[in-house]
């Protein structure tokens, strides 16, 4: 006669629970989503001093991201060709664990996008990393890297005045990281940490000016320049809230509820299996005693 044991179902339940618990957090997935990347056309030779310095630089930046949201480093060599400059920066409201996770992800993306390139940059939703053989540290860069404009809204809409209020607030705010909101519109702006206050202000003013002129009455807009970015959104559309976006928070809550339901159902199934196993054993013992 087939015997049903309680331990395998319990082990299966634990395995399923651990698998479900390890599903990616929606807010983390959003933080690590790709925005843009670029690579130098120049390459280095495998096993060269530059490759060694680059590996050391990226390792140091990843380690630094566990306790600091920004850092810049230079690794020197016997010749100028061996020198590598690099920096990273996380979004101003990112926790240190999320910052560290984001930079690790960005470095892995660099390895895929820019193999053997002497320079590369990756921008994720929550962080930015760049390295090069030519120094860019402390140098303002207002080159447009990425521009994205949403669908237009009516110029008579209150959203336009709210958008303008948000952009004005971001322009007049102080610091490298700025957030603001007005009505349904939310905005965020940030400069790379190697810029001075005046350079940051100049970069953000340029980004905001371009958003106004090039995105017009768009429901949302992104303007990423070489050393700063400005983003705004309306309502839940392309949201960039201070906690990663209201839609991400809602999705995370829904996922948590779904996991709780699934785990509860698995626990019920396990109890049923254990009960059936107990009854089967009892019947088997009674049959054997006759």
Short mmCIF file of C-alpha atoms in Angstrom, two decimals:
data_model
loop_
_atom_site.label_atom_id
_atom_site.label_comp_id
_atom_site.label_asym_id
_atom_site.label_seq_id
_atom_site.Cartn_x
_atom_site.Cartn_y
_atom_site.Cartn_z
CA UNK A 1 0.00 0.00 0.00
CA UNK A 2 1.22 3.56 -0.83
CA UNK A 3 2.18 5.56 2.25
CA UNK A 4 1.71 9.32 2.39
CA UNK A 5 4.29 11.02 4.58
CA UNK A 6 4.07 14.50 6.05
CA UNK A 7 7.68 15.62 5.60
CA UNK A 8 7.88 15.93 1.78
CA UNK A 9 4.82 18.24 1.61
CA UNK A 10 6.29 20.40 4.37
CA UNK A 11 9.62 20.51 2.58
CA UNK A 12 7.84 21.43 -0.66
CA UNK A 13 5.94 24.17 1.16
CA UNK A 14 9.16 25.61 2.58
CA UNK A 15 10.82 25.48 -0.85
CA UNK A 16 7.88 27.24 -2.48
CA UNK A 17 7.81 29.82 0.31
CA UNK A 18 11.51 30.60 -0.10
CA UNK A 19 11.11 30.82 -3.88
CA UNK A 20 8.19 33.23 -3.58
CA UNK A 21 9.98 35.26 -0.93
CA UNK A 22 12.96 35.69 -3.25
CA UNK A 23 10.90 37.24 -6.06
CA UNK A 24 12.30 40.66 -7.01
CA UNK A 25 10.87 43.62 -5.13
CA UNK A 26 8.92 45.75 -7.65
CA UNK A 27 10.44 48.99 -6.36
CA UNK A 28 13.96 47.54 -6.65
CA UNK A 29 13.25 46.33 -10.17
CA UNK A 30 12.11 49.84 -11.07
CA UNK A 31 15.24 51.37 -9.52
CA UNK A 32 17.47 49.09 -11.59
CA UNK A 33 15.65 49.54 -14.90
CA UNK A 34 17.78 50.73 -17.80
CA UNK A 35 17.58 54.29 -19.17
CA UNK A 36 20.67 54.67 -21.35
CA UNK A 37 24.25 53.55 -21.87
CA UNK A 38 27.19 54.60 -24.02
CA UNK A 39 30.69 53.38 -24.78
CA UNK A 40 33.93 54.80 -26.14
CA UNK A 41 35.00 53.58 -29.57
CA UNK A 42 38.54 53.19 -28.28
CA UNK A 43 39.44 49.82 -26.79
CA UNK A 44 42.11 48.45 -24.48
CA UNK A 45 44.09 45.23 -24.84
CA UNK A 46 43.22 42.21 -22.68
CA UNK A 47 45.67 41.83 -19.81
CA UNK A 48 46.84 45.44 -20.11
CA UNK A 49 47.57 47.76 -17.20
CA UNK A 50 44.47 49.75 -18.12
CA UNK A 51 42.25 46.67 -17.78
CA UNK A 52 43.75 45.99 -14.35
CA UNK A 53 43.17 49.59 -13.26
CA UNK A 54 39.61 49.55 -14.62
CA UNK A 55 38.75 46.37 -12.72
CA UNK A 56 40.19 47.90 -9.54
CA UNK A 57 38.23 51.11 -10.12
CA UNK A 58 34.90 49.37 -10.66
CA UNK A 59 35.45 47.12 -7.64
CA UNK A 60 36.23 50.17 -5.49
CA UNK A 61 33.13 52.01 -6.73
CA UNK A 62 30.91 49.01 -5.97
CA UNK A 63 32.38 48.75 -2.46
CA UNK A 64 31.98 52.47 -1.88
CA UNK A 65 28.29 52.31 -2.81
CA UNK A 66 27.60 50.29 0.33
CA UNK A 67 28.14 53.38 2.50
CA UNK A 68 28.09 56.46 0.22
CA UNK A 69 25.68 57.65 -2.48
CA UNK A 70 28.49 59.34 -4.48
CA UNK A 71 32.19 58.86 -5.06
CA UNK A 72 34.83 59.67 -7.67
CA UNK A 73 38.16 57.90 -8.04
CA UNK A 74 41.28 57.95 -10.19
CA UNK A 75 43.63 55.02 -10.73
CA UNK A 76 47.03 56.03 -12.11
CA UNK A 77 49.56 54.05 -14.11
CA UNK A 78 53.08 54.31 -15.41
CA UNK A 79 51.76 56.13 -18.49
CA UNK A 80 48.75 58.34 -19.23
CA UNK A 81 47.25 55.52 -21.28
CA UNK A 82 46.93 53.46 -18.11
CA UNK A 83 45.01 56.10 -16.12
CA UNK A 84 41.29 55.54 -15.55
CA UNK A 85 38.83 58.03 -14.05
CA UNK A 86 35.44 57.04 -12.68
CA UNK A 87 32.48 58.02 -10.55
CA UNK A 88 29.04 56.84 -9.55
CA UNK A 89 26.01 58.50 -8.06
CA UNK A 90 22.71 57.25 -6.67
CA UNK A 91 19.44 59.14 -6.64
CA UNK A 92 19.26 61.33 -3.57
CA UNK A 93 16.39 59.49 -1.86
CA UNK A 94 17.74 55.98 -2.41
CA UNK A 95 18.57 53.88 0.65
CA UNK A 96 22.13 52.57 0.93
CA UNK A 97 21.14 48.92 0.26
CA UNK A 98 19.21 50.00 -2.85
CA UNK A 99 22.10 52.25 -3.91
CA UNK A 100 24.57 49.39 -3.56
CA UNK A 101 22.28 47.05 -5.49
CA UNK A 102 21.79 49.62 -8.24
CA UNK A 103 25.53 50.25 -8.70
CA UNK A 104 26.23 46.53 -8.86
CA UNK A 105 23.60 46.25 -11.56
CA UNK A 106 25.04 49.23 -13.44
CA UNK A 107 28.55 47.72 -13.37
CA UNK A 108 27.23 44.44 -14.74
CA UNK A 109 25.49 46.39 -17.52
CA UNK A 110 28.78 48.14 -18.32
CA UNK A 111 30.44 44.77 -18.76
CA UNK A 112 27.78 43.73 -21.26
CA UNK A 113 27.53 47.01 -23.16
CA UNK A 114 31.15 48.12 -23.20
CA UNK A 115 33.51 45.13 -23.29
CA UNK A 116 37.11 46.32 -23.75
CA UNK A 117 36.00 49.97 -24.15
CA UNK A 118 38.27 52.60 -22.60
CA UNK A 119 35.18 54.57 -21.58
CA UNK A 120 31.58 53.80 -20.69
CA UNK A 121 28.53 55.15 -18.89
CA UNK A 122 25.24 53.63 -17.73
CA UNK A 123 22.20 55.40 -16.32
CA UNK A 124 19.62 53.32 -14.49
CA UNK A 125 16.48 54.67 -12.86
CA UNK A 126 18.21 54.95 -9.50
CA UNK A 127 21.89 55.46 -10.25
CA UNK A 128 24.58 56.54 -12.70
CA UNK A 129 28.12 55.28 -13.29
CA UNK A 130 30.84 56.40 -15.69
CA UNK A 131 34.52 55.74 -16.39
CA UNK A 132 36.99 56.99 -19.01
CA UNK A 133 40.65 57.29 -19.89
CA UNK A 134 40.18 61.05 -20.31
CA UNK A 135 39.37 63.05 -17.20
CA UNK A 136 35.78 64.28 -16.95
CA UNK A 137 35.74 64.74 -13.17
CA UNK A 138 34.62 68.22 -12.16
CA UNK A 139 33.84 69.14 -15.77
CA UNK A 140 30.36 70.46 -16.55
CA UNK A 141 28.64 68.68 -19.43
CA UNK A 142 25.31 69.96 -20.80
CA UNK A 143 25.20 67.63 -23.80
CA UNK A 144 21.73 66.13 -24.28
CA UNK A 145 22.01 62.39 -23.76
CA UNK A 146 18.35 61.35 -23.52
CA UNK A 147 15.14 63.29 -24.09
CA UNK A 148 11.69 61.80 -23.63
CA UNK A 149 8.38 63.66 -23.90
CA UNK A 150 4.96 62.23 -23.08
CA UNK A 151 1.70 62.73 -24.96
CA UNK A 152 0.40 66.31 -25.06
CA UNK A 153 -2.25 67.67 -22.73
CA UNK A 154 -4.49 70.67 -23.34
CA UNK A 155 -2.81 74.04 -22.82
CA UNK A 156 -5.96 75.09 -20.96
CA UNK A 157 -5.42 72.28 -18.47
CA UNK A 158 -4.38 73.06 -14.90
CA UNK A 159 -1.61 70.52 -15.43
CA UNK A 160 0.40 73.03 -17.45
CA UNK A 161 0.41 75.63 -14.68
CA UNK A 162 1.20 72.90 -12.15
CA UNK A 163 4.05 71.66 -14.35
CA UNK A 164 5.45 75.17 -14.63
CA UNK A 165 5.24 75.60 -10.86
CA UNK A 166 7.15 72.36 -10.35
CA UNK A 167 9.88 73.29 -12.84
CA UNK A 168 10.18 76.77 -11.30
CA UNK A 169 10.59 75.18 -7.90
CA UNK A 170 13.26 72.80 -9.15
CA UNK A 171 15.10 75.69 -10.81
CA UNK A 172 15.10 77.83 -7.67
CA UNK A 173 15.78 75.06 -5.20
CA UNK A 174 19.20 74.51 -3.70
CA UNK A 175 21.39 71.45 -3.51
CA UNK A 176 22.40 68.74 -5.94
CA UNK A 177 19.17 66.75 -5.44
CA UNK A 178 15.79 68.46 -5.67
CA UNK A 179 12.19 67.26 -5.60
CA UNK A 180 8.93 69.14 -5.85
CA UNK A 181 5.23 68.84 -6.51
CA UNK A 182 2.18 70.89 -7.39
CA UNK A 183 -1.26 69.34 -7.69
CA UNK A 184 -0.96 66.23 -9.81
CA UNK A 185 2.54 67.02 -11.06
CA UNK A 186 5.70 65.68 -9.42
CA UNK A 187 9.28 66.51 -10.36
CA UNK A 188 12.84 65.51 -9.54
CA UNK A 189 16.22 66.93 -10.53
CA UNK A 190 19.79 65.98 -9.71
CA UNK A 191 23.34 66.95 -10.60
CA UNK A 192 26.35 64.66 -10.50
CA UNK A 193 28.21 65.25 -7.26
CA UNK A 194 31.46 66.45 -8.82
CA UNK A 195 29.87 69.72 -9.98
CA UNK A 196 30.06 72.94 -7.99
CA UNK A 197 26.85 74.67 -6.85
CA UNK A 198 27.08 77.18 -9.71
CA UNK A 199 27.78 74.49 -12.29
CA UNK A 200 24.86 72.43 -11.00
CA UNK A 201 22.52 75.41 -11.22
CA UNK A 202 23.68 76.15 -14.76
CA UNK A 203 23.20 72.53 -15.84
CA UNK A 204 19.72 72.24 -14.33
CA UNK A 205 18.64 75.58 -15.79
CA UNK A 206 19.66 74.32 -19.21
CA UNK A 207 17.78 71.03 -18.74
CA UNK A 208 14.64 72.81 -17.52
CA UNK A 209 14.77 75.26 -20.42
CA UNK A 210 15.02 72.39 -22.89
CA UNK A 211 12.11 70.57 -21.23
CA UNK A 212 9.90 73.64 -21.58
CA UNK A 213 10.81 74.28 -25.21
CA UNK A 214 11.13 70.74 -26.53
CA UNK A 215 8.41 68.90 -24.59
CA UNK A 216 5.88 71.74 -24.66
CA UNK A 217 2.61 70.63 -23.04
CA UNK A 218 3.66 66.99 -22.60
CA UNK A 219 2.11 65.00 -19.78
CA UNK A 220 5.59 64.01 -18.67
CA UNK A 221 9.16 64.77 -19.66
CA UNK A 222 12.72 63.55 -19.09
CA UNK A 223 15.83 65.54 -19.94
CA UNK A 224 19.15 63.84 -19.20
CA UNK A 225 22.24 65.94 -19.84
CA UNK A 226 25.81 64.78 -19.40
CA UNK A 227 26.04 65.86 -15.74
CA UNK A 228 22.43 66.43 -14.61
CA UNK A 229 18.81 65.51 -15.26
CA UNK A 230 15.31 66.89 -14.74
CA UNK A 231 12.14 64.80 -14.85
CA UNK A 232 8.47 65.54 -14.24
CA UNK A 233 5.26 63.54 -14.45
CA UNK A 234 1.53 64.01 -13.99
CA UNK A 235 -0.51 61.76 -11.72
CA UNK A 236 0.33 58.08 -12.09
CA UNK A 237 1.58 58.63 -15.65
CA UNK A 238 5.35 58.04 -15.82
CA UNK A 239 5.54 58.91 -12.12
CA UNK A 240 8.85 59.74 -10.40
CA UNK A 241 7.72 60.04 -6.80
CA UNK A 242 10.18 60.30 -3.94
CA UNK A 243 9.68 56.64 -3.09
CA UNK A 244 10.33 55.38 -6.59
CA UNK A 245 6.78 56.09 -7.88
CA UNK A 246 3.28 55.73 -6.57
CA UNK A 247 2.58 53.03 -9.14
CA UNK A 248 5.56 50.99 -7.86
CA UNK A 249 4.30 51.29 -4.26
CA UNK A 250 0.83 50.18 -5.34
CA UNK A 251 2.31 47.29 -7.31
CA UNK A 252 4.44 46.28 -4.32
CA UNK A 253 1.41 46.26 -2.01
CA UNK A 254 -0.58 44.18 -4.51
CA UNK A 255 2.30 41.72 -4.87
CA UNK A 256 2.57 41.38 -1.07
CA UNK A 257 -1.16 40.60 -0.85
CA UNK A 258 -0.88 38.04 -3.65
CA UNK A 259 2.08 36.32 -1.96
CA UNK A 260 0.19 36.19 1.34
CA UNK A 261 -2.79 34.52 -0.36
CA UNK A 262 -0.58 32.00 -2.17
CA UNK A 263 1.39 31.14 0.97
CA UNK A 264 -1.87 30.72 2.92
CA UNK A 265 -3.23 28.36 0.29
CA UNK A 266 -0.01 26.34 0.30
CA UNK A 267 -0.16 26.06 4.07
CA UNK A 268 -3.77 24.81 3.85
CA UNK A 269 -2.80 22.22 1.22
CA UNK A 270 0.09 21.06 3.42
CA UNK A 271 -2.24 20.64 6.41
CA UNK A 272 -4.68 18.64 4.28
CA UNK A 273 -1.87 16.37 3.07
CA UNK A 274 -0.64 15.86 6.65
CA UNK A 275 -4.18 15.03 7.77
CA UNK A 276 -4.64 12.52 4.92
CA UNK A 277 -1.26 11.01 5.79
CA UNK A 278 -2.33 10.60 9.41
CA UNK A 279 -5.62 8.94 8.41
CA UNK A 280 -3.81 6.64 5.97
CA UNK A 281 -1.36 5.54 8.65
CA UNK A 282 -4.19 4.91 11.10
CA UNK A 283 -6.09 2.81 8.55
CA UNK A 284 -2.92 0.91 7.68
CA UNK A 285 -2.19 0.12 11.34
CA UNK A 286 -5.80 -1.02 11.89
CA UNK A 287 -5.64 -3.21 8.80
CA UNK A 288 -2.33 -4.71 9.91
CA UNK A 289 -3.70 -5.54 13.33
CA UNK A 290 -6.52 -7.67 11.97
#
